[in-house]
Amino acid sequence: MAETRPHLPEAPAAAPLPEAADGPYDPTAVEAKWYRFWEDGGFFHADVEAVTSGEKEPFVIPMPPPNVTGRLHMGHALQDTVQDLLIRMKRMQGFEALWIPGQDHAGIATQNVVERKLREAGQDRKEMGRETFLQHVWGWREEYGDIILQQKRRLGDSCDWRYSRFTMDEGFSRAVQEVFVRLHEQGLVYRGEYLVNWDPENQTVISNEEVDNVERPGSLWTIRYPVVDANGQDTDEALLIATTRPETIPADTAVAIHPEDERFQHLIGQRVRVPVGDRLVPVIADEAIKMDFGAGALKVTPGHSEVDWEIGKRHEIEVLSIMNLDGTLNELAGAYAGMERVAAKKQIVADLDAQGYLVKTEDYTVTTPISSRSKAVIEPLLSPQWYVSMAPLAEKALEVVNDGTVTFYPARWANEYRRWMEDIRDWPISRQLWWGHRIPVWYYTDADGEIDESREFVVSVDQPEAGMVQDEDVLDTWFSSWLWPFATLGWPDPETETEGAAMASPEALKAFYPASVLVSGYDILFFWIARMIMAGTHFTEAVPYRDVFITGMIKDKQGRWMSKSLGNGIDPLDMADQYGADAVRFTLAVLCAQGQDIKLDPAKFEGGRNFANKVWNASRVFGRYIETDRDGRPTTDAKRTRAFADLSLVERWIVTRLAETVASVDASMRSYRISEAANTVYDFLWRDFCDWYLELIKPGRDESGEFETMDAETLALAVEVFEGALKLLHPFMPFLTEELWWKQRPRHAREALIACDWPSPDPAEQDAEAVALFATVQDLVSAVRQIRAQYGVAPSKPVAVTVSVGGDSAEATAEALESVRSYIERLAGVDDLVIAPDASKPPASAAVVVDRHQVFVPLAGMIDLDAERDRLRKEIEAKRGFLASVEKKLGNENFVSRAPEAVVAKERQKRDDATAEIAALEANLADLG
RNA sequence: GGGCCCUUAGCUCAGGGGUUUAGAGCGCUCGCCUCACACGCGAGAGGUCGUUGGUUCAAAUCCAACAGGGCCCACCA
C-alpha cells in the first residue's frame, strides 16, 4: 500500500563507501537516520482498507504494554526483537502487519513512584487529596511516560504508533468499567468479606499471584493453653500449641486437634483458656490438623490465617480481627492495642514467658508471604472486596487451548496453563489505591453526605443519580490489561470517538482482531496471558490471538534474575550504543532458543557486532563497482541478463544455496525457532556468501596495485544474491540492511527494503548437481590448505597440486572439475594443477584422501617423512574404526532385513567409500617406504 | 507434597530415533596485516551427549529409575 502513503520522504543519502582505512562498521551513524525515514514514511502503518477489501491478510501482534514507570530492560529487548522480527517478516511476506503499542498505567507501581517523588518534595498524598494527587500522576505521565516508547524506537520497533493506547485513556477506561458492569449483570462479580492478602505498606489488597512466598529464618514457639473445667477454672491439663505467629493469639477463637488423635479424644468439646486475654475457646476436631506437628494441636485464628479461616468455616467458629490496616494491633488485642505487629509479637512472647506459658522456643524456617510490590510481609486480613467468579470464564478459556484454537509455543506451557485454569480461584479486583480505574459502583448518601447503607448500591459506568457517590476503590491493573487485544481497537464501542483512540473504528476492530500472536514471558502467564484468553472468549466470543510464544527470561551471567538491588542488570540501550541496535537484536535472536532462560554475558553482543561488520564489509567487495552520484546513490540498475543455466558454477551454487536458506528460514520461523532462523541466515552470509562466493568473484589488483574491474554480469548477480540475503537479514538487522539496500540500485523511496517482498526463489533456479560439484571443490581446496598448514607453506607461496579423481564416474567428474580449475587454483594458491582420473602420485608429495579422490602436493625437501607416515597411520586407523562400525551394522542380519532399504544402501555406500579410501591411504603409506 | 525444566567440547548453548565416527559462538594452539573485513583469514586440538536399566535392527535423541541444578504451584501451624 505504499502508493497510499501521502508524503514519502526521500530516502536518506547513503554514506559514501568507506575506504579500508575507515575501520570497522560504525552503526551509530547509520542507525540514527533510518528509523525516522521509516516512521515518517508511514512504513509501519497498517491499513484497515487493505484488509477489509480482502487485498491482504492481517497479521497482528499486541505488544505487552510496558508500565508508564518502566524503563527498557533486556526482557523488553528480547521480546521486542522477537515481535519486530515477526512483524517485519510478515509485512514483507505480504501481510498487513500491525504491531499495536501502548502503555499500562500500572496502578501500584506508578502510585508509589509519584508518591515517593512527592514525599521527597515534602508533600503528602493524603493531605493533598485524591484529585490533586491524580493531577500529579497525570503530570508525571506527561513528563516521563513516553520515555520507554522512545527507547523502543532506538531498537527499531516497527509498531504503528497511531494505534498506541494507554490503559487509562478515556475510551479504554470506559471499556474497563463496561466490563465490570457486564460481569455484574451476569452475576460474575460480587462483593464479599473474606480473608485477603493485605499489604500494610501500600495499604491495599493484592491478589494471590502478587504474593511471593519466601523462606525466612524465624522461631516456633510452643505455648501452654490450660484446659478449663465447666466453671471456667484451669484444670491440671493443658494443650501445647506450636505457633510461628504468637501476635495473633489475641484472635484465637478455637483450638483444634485431629479427630483421630488418641491423646486428646477426651478434650473434644471442652474449652481451653487462651493465655493472652484469658478468653475461653472450644477444642474442636478437624482433619486438617497434623498430629505429628508440634504437640499435635493448632490454635485456630480464622481472622488471620487462611487455613484457620477454612477450619473456622467448617465449625462455625467466631472470627476476630485484631489488626488495623497499617499493621498495628487494634483494641481487640487488649493490652497490645496500638503496637506494631513485630513489636507485639516480641512483647507477647516475653509476657507469656514471664507468666510461665511459654514452653519452648525453637529456630524454625518460616514460609513468609511477601508483597511482590512493596516487599512488605503480607497480612491475611478480613476485608470487604470485589471479586470476579473465575470458574465460568476459565471453562471456555480452557476449551480453546484444549481444542487447539490457541496454540502455545513451546507446547509445554499449555500444560502449565491448564493446571492453573483447572484450579482457578476467584479474583479479588478491588484495590485501595487512587491511581486506576474507579470501580463503577455508586452509593446513595444520607443527609450528611455519608453512604446510606440501607439502600442497595447501583452498578453503572456513569453516575446514575445526582448526589450518589462512587466507590472509593480502583480496579486491579490487570483488570484493564486483560482487555488489551480488543480494547486497544476500540471495543466495546469503536463508533464513539474517545480521547487516545485515534485509530479505533468498527472496521479496525473487525480487521485486526483477533490478533495473530502474543509474545511474552512466562512470568505473566497467569497474570495476563491466561486472563486475556478468558476475557477474549467471554466478552468477544473469540480467542484474543491464535499463537502464544513464550520466551525465556533474561538472567545474568551467573543465572540470577537481573534486579536493581543486585545491580546486575544489563541496559539494552548501553549495549545498543556500544555495539549497535542491530547487533543487540541479532544476538538476542540467536540466544532465543525455545523456552530456555538466557544467561546473558554482555560480551555476547560482540558476536552480533562482528556479524554486522562482516556484512558491511562484504558489500564493499562488489559495491565499489556500482556507479553512484555525488550523494552515494547508485545511478545504474544492473540486472542480470544471463539465464540460470549460463551462470558459472559458483553462481549457480550460491543462488541455490540462497533458495535453500530462504526455505530453511521460513520453516524455522513457522515454528518460532528464532535462534535456528538467525543461525541459518548467519551461516549463509558468512560461510557461503563471504567465505566462498565472494572469495571467488572478487577481483584482485594488477601489478601496479590498481583494482581490476568486475564485469557487469558478475556484479549484477552479486547484487541480486546480496539483496536476497539483505531481505532475509532485514527483520533481524533492519538498520544495517536498509542502509546497504540503498547502495545497490537506484530506487524510489517506496522501494525501501522494509517494504520489499520476501524472497521467493524460482524453483527452476536450483541446481543440486552444482551444489554437489561445488562441495567437491570445497573439499579439495580444504585438502590443499590442510597440507599447506601442516607443512608451513607460506600463504604467498604457490604450490603444485595433482588431483587424482576416483569414484564411479571419474572421467565425468574430472571433466567437471577441469571446468572449474580456476576455483581451486585461486582458493588454494595453486600454480600448477593437474586433474586426471587415477593420476599417479608425484614423487615426494604429501597426500590427502578426499571422498574417492586424492590430492597430492609435491613438497620436495619439505616433507618430514616420519610425520607424514604418522599422519597417514592415524588417518588409516580412524577410517578403519569407522569401517568396522559400518561393517558391524551390515553384518547384523536384523539390520539388513528390518531397516529401510535406503538406510541399508547408504551404509553400503559408506562401506565402499571407506574401503577405497583406506586402500588409497595405504598405497600412499607404502609409497613413503 | 504435587508438577515442570535442565544436565552435550574449557565456557555459554543448539540438536532431539539412522544426514559420514555429534554442531555453533566464545576461549585455546599453529600459521597469516592474502589488496572487503584482525570485529578478520586459513589450519587444528578438544566431547564414551549426568548415571543405571529398558524399548528398538538402530538411542545423545524414546521410556523408567536414580543423582545433581533450577523453576512453578500447594494451608504444615
CSV table of N, CA, C and O (backbone and C1' of nucleotides) in Angstrom, one decimal, chain A residues 20 24 242 290 293 298 307 364 425 596 599 604 609-610 613-614 617-618 620-621 624 686-687 690 695 698 701 707 786 878-879 882 892 894-895 898 900, chain B residues 2-6 12-16 18-21 24-26 31-32 34-37 39-44 56-57 71-77:
chain,number,residue,atom,x,y,z
A,20,ALA,N,39.2,1.3,3.2
A,20,ALA,CA,39.7,0.3,4.1
A,20,ALA,C,40.2,1.0,5.4
A,20,ALA,O,40.0,0.4,6.5
A,24,PRO,N,36.2,-0.4,11.3
A,24,PRO,CA,35.0,-1.2,11.4
A,24,PRO,C,33.8,-0.4,11.1
A,24,PRO,O,33.7,0.8,11.2
A,242,ALA,N,2.0,-25.2,69.1
A,242,ALA,CA,3.2,-24.6,68.4
A,242,ALA,C,2.7,-23.6,67.4
A,242,ALA,O,1.7,-23.8,66.7
A,290,LYS,N,-2.3,-31.7,61.6
A,290,LYS,CA,-1.3,-32.8,61.5
A,290,LYS,C,-0.9,-33.2,62.9
A,290,LYS,O,-0.4,-32.4,63.7
A,293,PHE,N,2.8,-32.6,64.0
A,293,PHE,CA,3.4,-31.3,64.0
A,293,PHE,C,3.4,-30.8,65.4
A,293,PHE,O,2.3,-30.7,66.1
A,298,LEU,N,-3.5,-27.2,67.2
A,298,LEU,CA,-3.4,-26.0,66.4
A,298,LEU,C,-4.3,-24.9,67.0
A,298,LEU,O,-5.4,-25.2,67.4
A,307,VAL,N,-5.7,-21.1,56.5
A,307,VAL,CA,-6.1,-22.4,56.9
A,307,VAL,C,-7.1,-22.4,58.0
A,307,VAL,O,-8.1,-23.1,58.0
A,364,TYR,N,13.2,-21.9,63.5
A,364,TYR,CA,12.3,-22.5,62.5
A,364,TYR,C,12.3,-21.7,61.3
A,364,TYR,O,12.3,-20.5,61.3
A,425,ARG,N,-9.0,-19.7,41.2
A,425,ARG,CA,-9.7,-19.1,42.4
A,425,ARG,C,-10.3,-17.8,41.9
A,425,ARG,O,-9.9,-17.2,40.9
A,596,GLN,N,14.0,-21.7,26.8
A,596,GLN,CA,15.0,-21.7,27.9
A,596,GLN,C,15.4,-20.3,28.3
A,596,GLN,O,15.4,-19.4,27.5
A,599,LYS,N,21.1,-16.9,30.0
A,599,LYS,CA,22.2,-16.4,30.8
A,599,LYS,C,23.0,-15.4,30.0
A,599,LYS,O,23.7,-15.9,29.1
A,604,LYS,N,28.5,-11.2,24.7
A,604,LYS,CA,27.9,-11.9,23.6
A,604,LYS,C,27.5,-11.0,22.5
A,604,LYS,O,27.3,-11.4,21.4
A,609,ARG,N,27.8,-7.8,16.7
A,609,ARG,CA,28.6,-6.7,16.2
A,609,ARG,C,29.5,-7.2,15.0
A,609,ARG,O,29.6,-6.6,14.0
A,610,ASN,N,30.2,-8.3,15.3
A,610,ASN,CA,31.1,-8.8,14.3
A,610,ASN,C,30.4,-9.2,13.0
A,610,ASN,O,30.9,-9.0,11.9
A,613,ASN,N,29.5,-6.1,11.1
A,613,ASN,CA,30.8,-5.7,10.4
A,613,ASN,C,31.1,-6.5,9.2
A,613,ASN,O,31.5,-6.0,8.2
A,614,LYS,N,30.9,-7.8,9.3
A,614,LYS,CA,31.2,-8.7,8.2
A,614,LYS,C,30.3,-8.4,7.0
A,614,LYS,O,30.8,-8.3,5.9
A,617,ASN,N,31.3,-5.1,5.4
A,617,ASN,CA,32.5,-5.3,4.6
A,617,ASN,C,32.2,-6.1,3.3
A,617,ASN,O,32.8,-5.8,2.3
A,618,ALA,N,31.4,-7.1,3.4
A,618,ALA,CA,31.1,-7.9,2.2
A,618,ALA,C,30.5,-7.0,1.1
A,618,ALA,O,30.9,-7.2,0.0
A,620,ARG,N,31.3,-4.2,0.4
A,620,ARG,CA,32.3,-3.4,-0.3
A,620,ARG,C,33.0,-4.1,-1.4
A,620,ARG,O,33.5,-3.5,-2.3
A,621,VAL,N,33.0,-5.4,-1.3
A,621,VAL,CA,33.7,-6.2,-2.3
A,621,VAL,C,33.3,-5.9,-3.7
A,621,VAL,O,34.0,-5.6,-4.6
A,624,ARG,N,32.1,-1.4,-4.7
A,624,ARG,CA,32.9,-0.4,-5.2
A,624,ARG,C,32.8,-0.3,-6.7
A,624,ARG,O,33.2,0.7,-7.3
A,686,TRP,N,27.9,-15.6,6.1
A,686,TRP,CA,29.3,-15.7,6.4
A,686,TRP,C,30.0,-16.8,5.7
A,686,TRP,O,31.0,-16.6,5.0
A,687,ARG,N,29.4,-18.0,5.9
A,687,ARG,CA,30.1,-19.2,5.4
A,687,ARG,C,30.0,-19.3,3.9
A,687,ARG,O,31.1,-19.5,3.2
A,690,CYS,N,30.3,-15.0,1.9
A,690,CYS,CA,31.6,-14.4,2.1
A,690,CYS,C,32.8,-15.4,1.9
A,690,CYS,O,33.7,-15.1,1.1
A,695,GLU,N,35.0,-14.7,-2.2
A,695,GLU,CA,36.4,-15.0,-2.4
A,695,GLU,C,36.7,-15.4,-3.9
A,695,GLU,O,37.8,-15.1,-4.4
A,698,LYS,N,35.7,-11.9,-6.3
A,698,LYS,CA,36.3,-10.6,-6.1
A,698,LYS,C,37.6,-10.4,-6.9
A,698,LYS,O,38.4,-11.3,-7.1
A,701,ARG,N,44.2,-7.2,-7.7
A,701,ARG,CA,44.8,-6.0,-8.2
A,701,ARG,C,45.9,-6.4,-9.1
A,701,ARG,O,46.5,-7.4,-9.0
A,707,PHE,N,42.9,-1.8,-8.8
A,707,PHE,CA,41.8,-2.9,-8.8
A,707,PHE,C,41.6,-3.3,-10.2
A,707,PHE,O,41.4,-2.4,-11.1
A,786,GLN,N,45.0,-27.8,4.0
A,786,GLN,CA,45.4,-28.6,5.2
A,786,GLN,C,46.9,-29.0,5.1
A,786,GLN,O,47.7,-28.9,6.0
A,878,ALA,N,41.7,-44.3,12.0
A,878,ALA,CA,40.4,-43.7,12.2
A,878,ALA,C,39.4,-44.3,11.2
A,878,ALA,O,38.3,-44.6,11.5
A,879,LYS,N,39.8,-44.3,9.9
A,879,LYS,CA,39.0,-44.8,8.9
A,879,LYS,C,38.6,-46.3,9.1
A,879,LYS,O,37.4,-46.7,8.9
A,882,PHE,N,35.9,-46.5,11.6
A,882,PHE,CA,34.7,-46.2,11.0
A,882,PHE,C,34.1,-47.3,10.2
A,882,PHE,O,33.0,-47.7,10.3
A,892,ASN,N,24.9,-57.3,10.7
A,892,ASN,CA,23.7,-57.6,11.6
A,892,ASN,C,22.6,-58.0,10.7
A,892,ASN,O,22.0,-57.1,10.0
A,894,ASN,N,19.6,-58.6,11.3
A,894,ASN,CA,18.4,-57.8,11.7
A,894,ASN,C,18.4,-56.5,11.0
A,894,ASN,O,17.3,-56.0,10.6
A,895,PHE,N,19.5,-55.9,11.0
A,895,PHE,CA,19.6,-54.5,10.4
A,895,PHE,C,19.3,-54.6,8.9
A,895,PHE,O,18.5,-53.8,8.4
A,898,ARG,N,15.5,-55.5,8.5
A,898,ARG,CA,14.5,-54.7,9.0
A,898,ARG,C,14.6,-53.2,8.7
A,898,ARG,O,13.6,-52.5,8.7
A,900,PRO,N,15.0,-49.7,6.8
A,900,PRO,CA,14.6,-49.3,5.4
A,900,PRO,C,15.8,-49.5,4.4
A,900,PRO,O,16.9,-49.3,4.8
B,2,G,P,4.7,-36.2,46.0
B,2,G,O5',3.5,-35.4,45.3
B,2,G,C5',3.2,-35.7,44.0
B,2,G,C4',2.4,-34.6,43.5
B,2,G,C3',2.9,-34.1,42.1
B,2,G,O3',2.5,-34.9,41.1
B,2,G,C1',2.5,-32.2,43.5
B,3,G,P,3.6,-35.6,40.2
B,3,G,O5',3.8,-34.4,39.1
B,3,G,C5',2.7,-33.8,38.4
B,3,G,C4',3.1,-32.5,37.9
B,3,G,C3',4.3,-32.3,37.1
B,3,G,O3',4.2,-32.9,35.8
B,3,G,C1',4.2,-30.5,38.6
B,4,C,P,5.4,-33.5,35.0
B,4,C,O5',6.2,-32.2,34.6
B,4,C,C5',5.5,-31.2,33.7
B,4,C,C4',6.3,-30.0,33.6
B,4,C,C3',7.7,-30.1,33.1
B,4,C,O3',7.8,-30.3,31.8
B,4,C,C1',7.7,-28.7,35.0
B,5,C,P,9.0,-31.2,31.2
B,5,C,O5',10.3,-30.3,31.3
B,5,C,C5',10.3,-29.0,30.6
B,5,C,C4',11.4,-28.2,31.1
B,5,C,C3',12.8,-28.8,30.9
B,5,C,O3',13.3,-28.7,29.6
B,5,C,C1',12.6,-27.8,33.1
B,6,C,P,14.3,-29.9,29.1
B,6,C,O5',15.6,-29.5,29.9
B,6,C,C5',16.3,-28.2,29.5
B,6,C,C4',17.4,-28.0,30.5
B,6,C,C3',18.5,-29.1,30.5
B,6,C,O3',19.4,-28.9,29.5
B,6,C,C1',17.9,-28.5,32.7
B,12,U,P,29.0,-22.6,31.8
B,12,U,O5',28.4,-21.8,30.5
B,12,U,C5',28.0,-20.5,30.6
B,12,U,C4',27.4,-20.0,29.4
B,12,U,C3',26.2,-20.9,28.9
B,12,U,O3',25.0,-20.5,29.6
B,12,U,C1',27.6,-20.4,27.1
B,13,C,P,23.9,-21.6,29.7
B,13,C,O5',23.9,-22.3,28.3
B,13,C,C5',22.7,-22.7,27.7
B,13,C,C4',22.9,-22.6,26.2
B,13,C,C3',22.2,-23.6,25.3
B,13,C,O3',20.8,-23.2,25.2
B,13,C,C1',24.4,-23.3,24.5
B,14,A,P,19.7,-24.4,24.9
B,14,A,O5',19.7,-24.4,23.4
B,14,A,C5',20.4,-25.4,22.7
B,14,A,C4',20.4,-25.0,21.2
B,14,A,C3',19.8,-26.1,20.3
B,14,A,O3',18.4,-25.8,20.1
B,14,A,C1',22.0,-25.7,19.7
B,15,G,P,17.3,-26.9,20.2
B,15,G,O5',17.9,-28.1,19.3
B,15,G,C5',17.8,-28.1,17.9
B,15,G,C4',18.6,-29.2,17.4
B,15,G,C3',18.0,-30.6,17.6
B,15,G,O3',17.2,-30.9,16.6
B,15,G,C1',20.4,-30.5,18.1
B,16,G,P,15.6,-31.1,16.9
B,16,G,O5',15.3,-32.6,16.5
B,16,G,C5',16.3,-33.5,16.3
B,16,G,C4',16.2,-34.6,17.5
B,16,G,C3',14.8,-34.9,17.8
B,16,G,O3',14.7,-36.3,17.8
B,16,G,C1',16.0,-34.3,19.7
B,18,G,P,17.7,-39.7,13.7
B,18,G,O5',18.5,-41.0,13.0
B,18,G,C5',19.8,-41.3,13.5
B,18,G,C4',20.4,-42.3,12.5
B,18,G,C3',20.6,-41.7,11.1
B,18,G,O3',22.0,-41.6,10.9
B,18,G,C1',19.6,-43.8,11.0
B,19,U,P,23.0,-40.6,11.3
B,19,U,O5',22.9,-39.6,10.1
B,19,U,C5',23.4,-39.9,8.9
B,19,U,C4',23.7,-38.7,8.0
B,19,U,C3',24.4,-37.5,8.8
B,19,U,O3',25.7,-37.4,8.3
B,19,U,C1',22.5,-36.9,7.4
B,20,U,P,26.9,-36.6,9.0
B,20,U,O5',27.9,-37.8,9.4
B,20,U,C5',27.4,-39.1,9.6
B,20,U,C4',28.2,-40.0,8.7
B,20,U,C3',29.5,-40.6,9.4
B,20,U,O3',29.3,-41.9,9.8
B,20,U,C1',30.0,-39.7,7.2
B,21,U,P,28.6,-42.2,11.1
B,21,U,O5',29.6,-41.5,12.2
B,21,U,C5',29.3,-41.8,13.6
B,21,U,C4',30.6,-41.5,14.3
B,21,U,C3',31.1,-40.0,14.2
B,21,U,O3',31.2,-39.5,15.6
B,21,U,C1',32.9,-41.5,13.9
B,24,A,P,31.2,-26.6,14.3
B,24,A,O5',30.4,-25.4,14.8
B,24,A,C5',29.4,-24.8,13.9
B,24,A,C4',28.7,-23.7,14.6
B,24,A,C3',29.6,-22.7,15.4
B,24,A,O3',30.1,-21.7,14.5
B,24,A,C1',27.9,-23.3,16.8
B,25,G,P,31.5,-21.0,14.7
B,25,G,O5',31.1,-20.0,15.9
B,25,G,C5',30.3,-18.9,15.7
B,25,G,C4',30.1,-18.2,17.1
B,25,G,C3',31.3,-17.9,17.9
B,25,G,O3',31.9,-16.7,17.5
B,25,G,C1',29.8,-19.0,19.3
B,26,C,P,33.5,-16.6,17.5
B,26,C,O5',33.8,-16.5,19.0
B,26,C,C5',33.4,-15.5,19.9
B,26,C,C4',33.6,-15.8,21.3
B,26,C,C3',35.0,-16.2,21.7
B,26,C,O3',35.8,-15.1,21.9
B,26,C,C1',33.5,-17.7,22.7
B,31,G,P,53.3,-20.1,15.0
B,31,G,O5',52.8,-19.8,13.5
B,31,G,C5',53.3,-20.7,12.5
B,31,G,C4',52.5,-20.4,11.3
B,31,G,C3',52.3,-19.0,10.9
B,31,G,O3',53.5,-18.4,10.4
B,31,G,C1',50.3,-20.0,10.6
B,32,C,P,53.7,-16.8,10.3
B,32,C,O5',52.7,-16.5,9.2
B,32,C,C5',52.3,-15.2,9.0
B,32,C,C4',51.2,-15.2,8.0
B,32,C,C3',50.5,-13.8,7.8
B,32,C,O3',51.2,-13.0,6.9
B,32,C,C1',48.8,-15.4,8.2
B,34,U,P,48.2,-9.4,4.6
B,34,U,O5',48.7,-10.6,3.7
B,34,U,C5',49.0,-10.4,2.3
B,34,U,C4',47.9,-10.8,1.4
B,34,U,C3',46.5,-10.2,1.7
B,34,U,O3',46.3,-9.0,1.2
B,34,U,C1',46.4,-12.5,1.3
B,35,C,P,45.7,-7.8,2.2
B,35,C,O5',44.3,-7.5,1.6
B,35,C,C5',43.7,-6.2,1.7
B,35,C,C4',43.6,-5.5,0.4
B,35,C,C3',42.9,-6.4,-0.7
B,35,C,O3',41.5,-6.2,-0.6
B,35,C,C1',44.9,-5.5,-1.6
B,36,A,P,40.4,-7.1,-1.1
B,36,A,O5',39.2,-6.7,-0.3
B,36,A,C5',38.8,-5.3,-0.2
B,36,A,C4',37.9,-5.1,1.0
B,36,A,C3',38.4,-5.6,2.3
B,36,A,O3',39.2,-4.6,2.9
B,36,A,C1',36.2,-6.4,1.9
B,37,C,P,40.3,-4.9,4.0
B,37,C,O5',39.5,-5.5,5.2
B,37,C,C5',38.8,-4.5,6.1
B,37,C,C4',37.9,-5.3,7.0
B,37,C,C3',38.6,-6.3,7.9
B,37,C,O3',38.9,-5.6,9.1
B,37,C,C1',36.7,-7.3,6.9
B,39,C,P,39.9,-6.3,15.8
B,39,C,O5',38.5,-7.1,15.5
B,39,C,C5',38.0,-8.2,16.3
B,39,C,C4',36.7,-8.6,15.7
B,39,C,C3',36.8,-8.6,14.2
B,39,C,O3',36.9,-9.9,13.5
B,39,C,C1',35.1,-7.0,14.9
B,40,G,P,35.9,-11.1,13.6
B,40,G,O5',36.1,-11.6,12.1
B,40,G,C5',36.0,-10.7,11.0
B,40,G,C4',37.1,-10.7,10.1
B,40,G,C3',37.6,-12.1,9.7
B,40,G,O3',36.8,-12.8,8.8
B,40,G,C1',39.5,-10.7,10.1
B,41,C,P,36.6,-14.3,8.9
B,41,C,O5',37.9,-14.8,8.1
B,41,C,C5',38.1,-14.4,6.8
B,41,C,C4',39.4,-15.0,6.3
B,41,C,C3',39.7,-16.5,6.6
B,41,C,O3',38.9,-17.3,5.7
B,41,C,C1',41.6,-15.3,7.1
B,42,G,P,38.4,-18.7,6.3
B,42,G,O5',39.8,-19.6,6.3
B,42,G,C5',40.4,-19.9,5.1
B,42,G,C4',41.7,-20.6,5.4
B,42,G,C3',41.6,-21.8,6.3
B,42,G,O3',41.1,-22.9,5.6
B,42,G,C1',43.4,-20.4,6.9
B,43,A,P,40.4,-24.1,6.4
B,43,A,O5',41.6,-24.7,7.3
B,43,A,C5',42.6,-25.3,6.6
B,43,A,C4',43.7,-25.8,7.6
B,43,A,C3',43.1,-26.7,8.7
B,43,A,O3',43.0,-28.0,8.3
B,43,A,C1',44.5,-25.0,9.6
B,44,G,P,42.1,-29.0,9.1
B,44,G,O5',43.0,-29.0,10.5
B,44,G,C5',42.4,-29.5,11.7
B,44,G,C4',43.5,-29.3,12.7
B,44,G,C3',43.0,-29.8,14.1
B,44,G,O3',43.3,-31.1,14.3
B,44,G,C1',43.9,-27.6,14.3
B,56,U,P,11.9,-54.6,21.9
B,56,U,O5',12.5,-53.8,20.7
B,56,U,C5',11.7,-53.0,19.8
B,56,U,C4',12.5,-52.2,18.9
B,56,U,C3',13.6,-52.9,18.2
B,56,U,O3',13.1,-53.6,17.0
B,56,U,C1',14.4,-50.9,19.0
B,57,C,P,13.7,-55.0,16.7
B,57,C,O5',15.2,-54.7,16.2
B,57,C,C5',16.2,-55.7,16.2
B,57,C,C4',17.4,-55.2,15.4
B,57,C,C3',18.0,-53.9,15.9
B,57,C,O3',18.9,-54.2,17.0
B,57,C,C1',17.7,-53.8,13.6
B,71,C,P,15.5,-21.1,41.6
B,71,C,O5',14.2,-21.3,40.7
B,71,C,C5',13.9,-20.5,39.6
B,71,C,C4',12.7,-21.0,38.8
B,71,C,C3',11.4,-21.0,39.6
B,71,C,O3',10.8,-19.7,39.6
B,71,C,C1',11.7,-23.0,38.4
B,72,C,P,9.9,-19.4,40.9
B,72,C,O5',8.5,-20.1,40.5
B,72,C,C5',7.8,-19.8,39.3
B,72,C,C4',6.7,-20.8,39.1
B,72,C,C3',5.7,-21.0,40.3
B,72,C,O3',4.8,-19.9,40.3
B,72,C,C1',6.4,-23.1,39.4
B,73,C,P,4.2,-19.5,41.7
B,73,C,O5',3.2,-20.8,42.1
B,73,C,C5',2.0,-20.9,41.4
B,73,C,C4',1.4,-22.3,41.7
B,73,C,C3',1.0,-22.5,43.1
B,73,C,O3',-0.3,-22.0,43.4
B,73,C,C1',2.2,-24.4,42.4
B,74,A,P,-0.5,-21.4,44.9
B,74,A,O5',-0.5,-22.6,45.8
B,74,A,C5',-1.5,-23.7,45.5
B,74,A,C4',-1.3,-24.8,46.5
B,74,A,C3',-1.1,-24.3,48.0
B,74,A,O3',-2.3,-23.9,48.6
B,74,A,C1',0.4,-26.0,47.5
B,75,C,P,-2.3,-22.6,49.5
B,75,C,O5',-1.4,-23.0,50.7
B,75,C,C5',-1.1,-22.1,51.7
B,75,C,C4',-1.3,-22.7,53.1
B,75,C,C3',-0.7,-24.1,53.2
B,75,C,O3',0.7,-23.9,53.6
B,75,C,C1',-2.9,-24.1,54.0
B,76,C,P,1.8,-24.9,53.0
B,76,C,O5',2.9,-24.8,54.1
B,76,C,C5',3.2,-25.9,54.9
B,76,C,C4',2.4,-25.9,56.2
B,76,C,C3',3.2,-25.7,57.4
B,76,C,O3',3.3,-24.4,57.9
B,76,C,C1',2.2,-27.8,57.5
B,77,A,P,4.7,-23.8,58.4
B,77,A,O5',4.4,-22.9,59.7
B,77,A,C5',3.7,-23.5,60.8
B,77,A,C4',2.3,-23.1,60.8
B,77,A,C3',2.0,-22.1,61.9
B,77,A,O3',1.2,-21.0,61.4
B,77,A,C1',0.6,-24.1,62.1
